[in-house]
mmCIF file of C-alpha atoms in Angstrom:
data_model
loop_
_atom_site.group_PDB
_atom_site.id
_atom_site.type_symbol
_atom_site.label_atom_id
_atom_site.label_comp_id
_atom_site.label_asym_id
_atom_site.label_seq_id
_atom_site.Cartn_x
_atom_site.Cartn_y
_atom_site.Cartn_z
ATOM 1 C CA UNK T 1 0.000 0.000 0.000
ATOM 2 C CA UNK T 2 1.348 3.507 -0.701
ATOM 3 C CA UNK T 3 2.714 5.180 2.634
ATOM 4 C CA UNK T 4 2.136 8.412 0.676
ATOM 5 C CA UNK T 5 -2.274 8.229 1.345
ATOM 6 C CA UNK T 6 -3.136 10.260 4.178
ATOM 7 C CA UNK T 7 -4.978 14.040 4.339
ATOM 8 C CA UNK T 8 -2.305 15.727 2.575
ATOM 9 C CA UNK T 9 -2.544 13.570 -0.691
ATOM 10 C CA UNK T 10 -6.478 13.801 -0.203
ATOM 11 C CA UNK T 11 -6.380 17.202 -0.561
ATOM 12 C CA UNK T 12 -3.784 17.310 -3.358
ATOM 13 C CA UNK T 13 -6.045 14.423 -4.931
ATOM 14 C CA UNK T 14 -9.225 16.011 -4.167
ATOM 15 C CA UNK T 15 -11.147 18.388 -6.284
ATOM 16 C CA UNK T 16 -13.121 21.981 -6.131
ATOM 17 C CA UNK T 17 -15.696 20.492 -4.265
ATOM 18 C CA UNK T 18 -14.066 18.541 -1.833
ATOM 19 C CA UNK T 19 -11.938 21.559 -0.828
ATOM 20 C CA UNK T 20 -15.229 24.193 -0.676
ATOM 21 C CA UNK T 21 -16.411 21.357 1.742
ATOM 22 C CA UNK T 22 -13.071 21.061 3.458
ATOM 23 C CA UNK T 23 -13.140 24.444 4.084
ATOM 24 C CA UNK T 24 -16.392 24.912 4.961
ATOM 25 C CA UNK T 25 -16.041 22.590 8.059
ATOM 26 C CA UNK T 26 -12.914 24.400 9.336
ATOM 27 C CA UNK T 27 -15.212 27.368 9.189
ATOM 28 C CA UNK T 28 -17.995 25.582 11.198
ATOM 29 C CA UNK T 29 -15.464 24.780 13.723
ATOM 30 C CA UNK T 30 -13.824 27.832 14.033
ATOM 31 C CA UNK T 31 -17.091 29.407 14.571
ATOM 32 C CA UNK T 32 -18.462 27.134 16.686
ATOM 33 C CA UNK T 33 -15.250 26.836 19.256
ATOM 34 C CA UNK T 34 -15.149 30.821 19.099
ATOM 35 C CA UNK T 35 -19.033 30.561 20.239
ATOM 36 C CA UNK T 36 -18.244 28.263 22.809
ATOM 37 C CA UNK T 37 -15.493 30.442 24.567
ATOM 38 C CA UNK T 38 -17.036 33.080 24.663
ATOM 39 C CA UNK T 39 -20.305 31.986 26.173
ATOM 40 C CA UNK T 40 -18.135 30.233 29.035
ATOM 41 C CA UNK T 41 -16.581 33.843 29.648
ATOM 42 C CA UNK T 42 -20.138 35.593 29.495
ATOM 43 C CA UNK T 43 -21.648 32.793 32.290
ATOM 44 C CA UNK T 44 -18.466 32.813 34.092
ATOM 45 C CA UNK T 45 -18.567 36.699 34.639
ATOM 46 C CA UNK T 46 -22.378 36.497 35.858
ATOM 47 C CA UNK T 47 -21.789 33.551 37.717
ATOM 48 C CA UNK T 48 -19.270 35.747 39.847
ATOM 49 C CA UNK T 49 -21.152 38.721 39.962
ATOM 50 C CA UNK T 50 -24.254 36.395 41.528
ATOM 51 C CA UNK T 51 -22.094 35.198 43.702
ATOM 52 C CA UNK T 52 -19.935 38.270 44.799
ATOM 53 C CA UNK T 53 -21.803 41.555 43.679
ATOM 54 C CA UNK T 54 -25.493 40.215 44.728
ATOM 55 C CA UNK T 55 -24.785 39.975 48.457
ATOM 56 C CA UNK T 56 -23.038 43.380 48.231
ATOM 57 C CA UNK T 57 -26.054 44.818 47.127
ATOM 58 C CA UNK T 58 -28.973 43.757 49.524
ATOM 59 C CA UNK T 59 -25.469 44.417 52.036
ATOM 60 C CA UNK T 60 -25.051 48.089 51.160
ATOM 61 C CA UNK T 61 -26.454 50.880 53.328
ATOM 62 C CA UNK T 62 -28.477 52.848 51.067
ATOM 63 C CA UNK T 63 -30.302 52.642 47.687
ATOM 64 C CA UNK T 64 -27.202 55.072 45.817
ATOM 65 C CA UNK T 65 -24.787 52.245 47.856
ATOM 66 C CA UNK T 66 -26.597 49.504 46.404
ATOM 67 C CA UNK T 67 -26.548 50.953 43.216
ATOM 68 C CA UNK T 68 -22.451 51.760 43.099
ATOM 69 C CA UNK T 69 -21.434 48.482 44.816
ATOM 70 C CA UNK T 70 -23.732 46.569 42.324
ATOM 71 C CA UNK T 71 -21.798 48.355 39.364
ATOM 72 C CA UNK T 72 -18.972 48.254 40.204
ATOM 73 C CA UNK T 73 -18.391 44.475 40.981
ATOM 74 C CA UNK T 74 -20.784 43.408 38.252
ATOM 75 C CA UNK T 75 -18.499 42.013 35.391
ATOM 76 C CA UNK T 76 -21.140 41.006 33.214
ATOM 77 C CA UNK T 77 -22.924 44.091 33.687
ATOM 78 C CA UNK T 78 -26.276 42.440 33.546
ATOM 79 C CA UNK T 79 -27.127 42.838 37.436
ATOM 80 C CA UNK T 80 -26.357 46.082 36.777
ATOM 81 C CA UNK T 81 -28.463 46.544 34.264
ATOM 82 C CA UNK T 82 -31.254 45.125 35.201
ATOM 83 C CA UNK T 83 -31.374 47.570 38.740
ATOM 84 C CA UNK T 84 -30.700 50.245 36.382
ATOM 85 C CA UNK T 85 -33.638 49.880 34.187
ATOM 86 C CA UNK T 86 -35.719 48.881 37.395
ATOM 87 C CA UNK T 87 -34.508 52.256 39.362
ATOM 88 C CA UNK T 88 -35.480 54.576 36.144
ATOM 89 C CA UNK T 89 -38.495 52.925 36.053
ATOM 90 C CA UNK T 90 -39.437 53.781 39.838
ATOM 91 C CA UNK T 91 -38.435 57.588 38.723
ATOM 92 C CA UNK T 92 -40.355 57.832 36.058
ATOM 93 C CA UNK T 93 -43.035 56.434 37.722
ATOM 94 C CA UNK T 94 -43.030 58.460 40.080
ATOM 95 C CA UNK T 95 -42.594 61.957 37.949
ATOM 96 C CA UNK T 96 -45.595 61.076 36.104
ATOM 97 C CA UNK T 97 -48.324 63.309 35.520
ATOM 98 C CA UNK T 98 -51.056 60.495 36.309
ATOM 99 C CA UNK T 99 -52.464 61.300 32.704
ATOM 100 C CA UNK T 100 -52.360 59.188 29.576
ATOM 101 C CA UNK T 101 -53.201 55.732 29.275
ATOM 102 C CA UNK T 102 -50.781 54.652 31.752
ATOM 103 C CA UNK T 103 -52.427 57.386 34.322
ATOM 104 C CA UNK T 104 -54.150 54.686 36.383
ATOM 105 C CA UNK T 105 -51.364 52.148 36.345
ATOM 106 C CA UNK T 106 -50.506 50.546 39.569
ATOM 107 C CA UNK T 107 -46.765 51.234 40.859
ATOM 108 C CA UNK T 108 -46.515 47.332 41.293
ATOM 109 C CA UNK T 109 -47.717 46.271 37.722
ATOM 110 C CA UNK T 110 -45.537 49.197 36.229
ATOM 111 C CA UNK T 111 -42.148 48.118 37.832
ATOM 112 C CA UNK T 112 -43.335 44.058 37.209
ATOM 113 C CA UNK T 113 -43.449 44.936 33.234
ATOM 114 C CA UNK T 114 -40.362 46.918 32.672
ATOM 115 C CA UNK T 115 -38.325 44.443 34.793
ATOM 116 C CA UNK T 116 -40.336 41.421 32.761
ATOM 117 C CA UNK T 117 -39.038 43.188 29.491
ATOM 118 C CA UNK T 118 -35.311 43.356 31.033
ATOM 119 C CA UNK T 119 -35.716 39.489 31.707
ATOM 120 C CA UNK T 120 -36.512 39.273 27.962
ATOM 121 C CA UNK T 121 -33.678 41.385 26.611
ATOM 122 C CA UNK T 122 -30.988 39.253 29.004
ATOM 123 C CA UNK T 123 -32.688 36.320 27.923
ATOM 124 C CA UNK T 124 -31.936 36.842 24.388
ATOM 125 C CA UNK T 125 -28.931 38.263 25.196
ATOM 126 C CA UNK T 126 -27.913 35.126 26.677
ATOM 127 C CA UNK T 127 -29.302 33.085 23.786
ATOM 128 C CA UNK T 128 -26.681 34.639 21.267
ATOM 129 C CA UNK T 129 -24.764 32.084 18.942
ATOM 130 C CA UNK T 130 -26.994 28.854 20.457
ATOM 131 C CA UNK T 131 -28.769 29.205 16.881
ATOM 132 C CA UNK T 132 -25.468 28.970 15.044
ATOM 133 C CA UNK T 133 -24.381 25.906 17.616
ATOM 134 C CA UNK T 134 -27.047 23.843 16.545
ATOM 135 C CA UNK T 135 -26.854 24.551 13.194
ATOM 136 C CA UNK T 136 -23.456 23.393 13.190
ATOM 137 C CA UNK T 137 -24.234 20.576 15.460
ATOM 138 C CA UNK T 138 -27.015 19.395 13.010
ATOM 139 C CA UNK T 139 -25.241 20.331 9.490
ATOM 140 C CA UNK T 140 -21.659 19.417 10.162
ATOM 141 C CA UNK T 141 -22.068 15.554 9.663
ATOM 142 C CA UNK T 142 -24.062 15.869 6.412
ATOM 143 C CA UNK T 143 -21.448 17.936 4.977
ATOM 144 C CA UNK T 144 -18.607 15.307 5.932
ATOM 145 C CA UNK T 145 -20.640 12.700 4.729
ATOM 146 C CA UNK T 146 -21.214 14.478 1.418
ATOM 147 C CA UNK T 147 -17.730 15.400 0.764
ATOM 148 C CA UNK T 148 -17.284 11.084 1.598
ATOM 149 C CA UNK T 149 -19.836 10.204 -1.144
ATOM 150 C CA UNK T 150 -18.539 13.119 -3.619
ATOM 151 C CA UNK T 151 -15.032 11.788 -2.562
ATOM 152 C CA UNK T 152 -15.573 7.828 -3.015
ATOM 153 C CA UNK T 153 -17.164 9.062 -6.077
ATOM 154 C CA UNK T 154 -14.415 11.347 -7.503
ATOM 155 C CA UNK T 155 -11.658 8.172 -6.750
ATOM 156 C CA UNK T 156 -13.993 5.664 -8.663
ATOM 157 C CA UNK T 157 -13.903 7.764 -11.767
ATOM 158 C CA UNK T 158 -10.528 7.835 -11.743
ATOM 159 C CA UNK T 159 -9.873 4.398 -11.348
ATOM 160 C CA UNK T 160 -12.352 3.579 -13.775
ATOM 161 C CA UNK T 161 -10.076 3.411 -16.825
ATOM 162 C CA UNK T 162 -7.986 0.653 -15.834
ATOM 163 C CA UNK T 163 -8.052 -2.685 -17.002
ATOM 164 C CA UNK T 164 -6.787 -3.970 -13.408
ATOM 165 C CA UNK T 165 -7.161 -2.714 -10.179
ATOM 166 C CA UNK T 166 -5.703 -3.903 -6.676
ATOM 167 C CA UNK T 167 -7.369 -3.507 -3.527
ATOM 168 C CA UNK T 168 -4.623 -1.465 -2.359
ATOM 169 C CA UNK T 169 -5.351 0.794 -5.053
ATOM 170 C CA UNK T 170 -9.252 1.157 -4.359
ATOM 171 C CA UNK T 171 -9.151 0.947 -1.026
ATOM 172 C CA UNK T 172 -6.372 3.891 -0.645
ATOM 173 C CA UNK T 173 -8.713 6.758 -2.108
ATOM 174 C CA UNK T 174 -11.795 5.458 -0.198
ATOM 175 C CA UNK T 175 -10.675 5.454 2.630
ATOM 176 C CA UNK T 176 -9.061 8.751 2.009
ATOM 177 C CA UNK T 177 -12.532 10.116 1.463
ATOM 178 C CA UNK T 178 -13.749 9.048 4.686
ATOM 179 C CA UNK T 179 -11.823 11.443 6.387
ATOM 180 C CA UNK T 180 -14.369 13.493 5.652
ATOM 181 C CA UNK T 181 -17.002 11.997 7.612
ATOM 182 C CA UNK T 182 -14.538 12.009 10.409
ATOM 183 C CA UNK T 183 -13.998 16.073 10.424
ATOM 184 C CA UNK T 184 -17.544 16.218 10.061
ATOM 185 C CA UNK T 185 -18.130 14.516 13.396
ATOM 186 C CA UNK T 186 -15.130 16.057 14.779
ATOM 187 C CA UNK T 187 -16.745 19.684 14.049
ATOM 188 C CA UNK T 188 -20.507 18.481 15.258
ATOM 189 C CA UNK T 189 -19.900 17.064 18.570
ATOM 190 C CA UNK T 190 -18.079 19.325 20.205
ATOM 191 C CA UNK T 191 -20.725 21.862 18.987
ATOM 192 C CA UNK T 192 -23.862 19.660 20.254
ATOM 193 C CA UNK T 193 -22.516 19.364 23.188
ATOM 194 C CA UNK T 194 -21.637 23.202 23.872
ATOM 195 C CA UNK T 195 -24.858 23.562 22.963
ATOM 196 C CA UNK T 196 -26.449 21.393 25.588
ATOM 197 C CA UNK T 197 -24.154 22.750 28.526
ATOM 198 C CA UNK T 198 -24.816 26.452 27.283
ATOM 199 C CA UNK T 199 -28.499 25.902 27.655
ATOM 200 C CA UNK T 200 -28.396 24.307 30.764
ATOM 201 C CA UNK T 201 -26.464 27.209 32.365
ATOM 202 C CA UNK T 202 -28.287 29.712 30.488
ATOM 203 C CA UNK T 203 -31.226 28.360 32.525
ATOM 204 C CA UNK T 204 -29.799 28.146 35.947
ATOM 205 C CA UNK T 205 -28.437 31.231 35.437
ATOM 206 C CA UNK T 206 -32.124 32.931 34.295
ATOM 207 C CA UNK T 207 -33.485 31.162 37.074
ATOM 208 C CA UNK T 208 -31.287 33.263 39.314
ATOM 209 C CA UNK T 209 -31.974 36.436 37.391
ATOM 210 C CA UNK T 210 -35.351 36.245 37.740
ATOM 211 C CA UNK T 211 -35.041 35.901 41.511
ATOM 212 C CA UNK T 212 -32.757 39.113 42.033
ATOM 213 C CA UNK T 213 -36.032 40.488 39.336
ATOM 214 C CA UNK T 214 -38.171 39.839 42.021
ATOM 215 C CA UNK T 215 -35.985 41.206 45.047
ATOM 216 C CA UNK T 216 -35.549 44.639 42.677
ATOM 217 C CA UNK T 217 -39.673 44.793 42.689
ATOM 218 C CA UNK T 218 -40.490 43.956 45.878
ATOM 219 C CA UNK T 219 -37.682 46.709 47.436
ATOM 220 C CA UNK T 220 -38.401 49.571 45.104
ATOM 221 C CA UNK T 221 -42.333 49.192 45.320
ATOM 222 C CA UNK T 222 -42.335 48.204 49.380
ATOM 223 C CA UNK T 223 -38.753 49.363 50.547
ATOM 224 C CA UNK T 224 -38.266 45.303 51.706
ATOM 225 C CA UNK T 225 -34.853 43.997 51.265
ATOM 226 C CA UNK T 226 -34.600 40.389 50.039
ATOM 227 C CA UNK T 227 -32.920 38.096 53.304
ATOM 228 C CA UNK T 228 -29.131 37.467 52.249
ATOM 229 C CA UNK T 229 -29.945 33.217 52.253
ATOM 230 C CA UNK T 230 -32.490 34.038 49.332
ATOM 231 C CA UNK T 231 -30.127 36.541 47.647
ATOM 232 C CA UNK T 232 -27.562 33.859 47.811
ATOM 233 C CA UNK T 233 -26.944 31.925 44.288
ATOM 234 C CA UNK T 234 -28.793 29.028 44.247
ATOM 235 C CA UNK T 235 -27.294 25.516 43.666
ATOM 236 C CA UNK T 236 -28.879 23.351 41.102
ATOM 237 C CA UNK T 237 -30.100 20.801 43.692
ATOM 238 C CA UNK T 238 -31.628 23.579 46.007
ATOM 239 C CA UNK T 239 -35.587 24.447 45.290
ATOM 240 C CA UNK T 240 -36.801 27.390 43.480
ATOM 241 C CA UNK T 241 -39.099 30.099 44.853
ATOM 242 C CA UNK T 242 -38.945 32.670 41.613
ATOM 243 C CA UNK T 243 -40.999 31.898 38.895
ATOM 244 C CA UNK T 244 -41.400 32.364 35.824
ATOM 245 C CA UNK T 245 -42.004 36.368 35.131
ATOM 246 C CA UNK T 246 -42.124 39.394 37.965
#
């Protein structure tokens, strides 16, 4: 058997199409591995700032403390955020003429539906690049396997000619082809399964937003701080008292 068969002579073998398709995978991974890092920086940086900046907050003396602590040991800046939106909303609220269509809106129901729409807007915010993840995850073998079939395809015509062929000689190209379906897997299942642990944290994590959500509402409408053993990040075997919406 030729020593010479291996990736480099498929790719000096191969043709336009198996080299768009070659190509096209390295992109997948690129993307998806790029994806994946940063969404383990962007749940690493809230996961801190639950578990160091939240207690600072319902800690600090004073609203304006709460407020500066909470910004400035909030990497992710989505605590922040969130008690930023919430605290305009309580001013405008209460600078409001008491006209309009709003006029007869309850304090409670105002603050509950801004920080319901800042929920949203970190929940999509945290949903970034999943879309592309799956895509990859679900694509990326059906490309390798194409460029196998296009592959096994492209060697058979060009052993077609001959009047008598070795198994060395058939075998060589095939199996050069199914590299493909290899990098195809190899690009997929690292994607699937960032995928899987990204939505899994993403929902712990929203789980916890939602109950610092419902501390922000229930100390800007009724001046009650949240106890620090709720504001504490929860573990994933520990029950849940937030649900879903404020």
């Amino acid at each position: 058997m030729d020593k010479q068969l291996g990736f480099a002579h498929f790719w000096q073998q191969g043709d336009t199409v198996s080299h768009a398709l070659t190509i096209i995978l390295l992109l997948m991974s690129v993307c998806s591995w790029s994806l994946l890092l940063l969404k383990l920086i962007e749940q690493r940086r809230l996961r801190r700032a639950l578990r160091q900046a939240l207690p600072a907050f319902w800690q600090a003396s004073g609203k304006a403390a709460a407020m500066a602590v909470l910004t400035q040991q909030d990497g992710s800046r989505m605590l922040s955020g969130l008690a930023i939106q919430a605290e305009q909303a309580a001013q405008a609220y209460a600078s409001k003429s008491g006209v309009g269509l709003g006029g007869e809106l309850d304090a409670a129901d105002y603050l509950g539906r801004i920080l319901q729409q800042a929920l949203q807007q970190l929940q999509a915010r945290l949903e970034q690049g999943l879309t592309v993840l799956a895509s990859v995850g679900a694509t990326a073998p059906f490309v390798g396997l194409f460029g196998t079939v296009w592959g096994i395809y492209h060697a058979l015509i060009s052993l077609s000619g001959r009047t008598q062929m070795t198994l060395d000689q058939v075998a060589g190209p095939v199996g050069e082809a199914l590299i493909m379906t290899a990098i195809g897997l190899f690009v997929a299942i690292p994607a699937v399964l960032g995928y899987n642990a990204s939505t899994r944290g993403n929902r712990l994590l929203l789980a916890q937003l939602e109950s610092f959500a419902h501390g922000l509402h229930a100390y800007l409408v009724a001046g009650v701080r949240m106890p620090l053993a709720q504001a504490a990040p929860r573990g994933e075997g520990q029950p849940q008292t937030a649900g879903r919406g404020v």
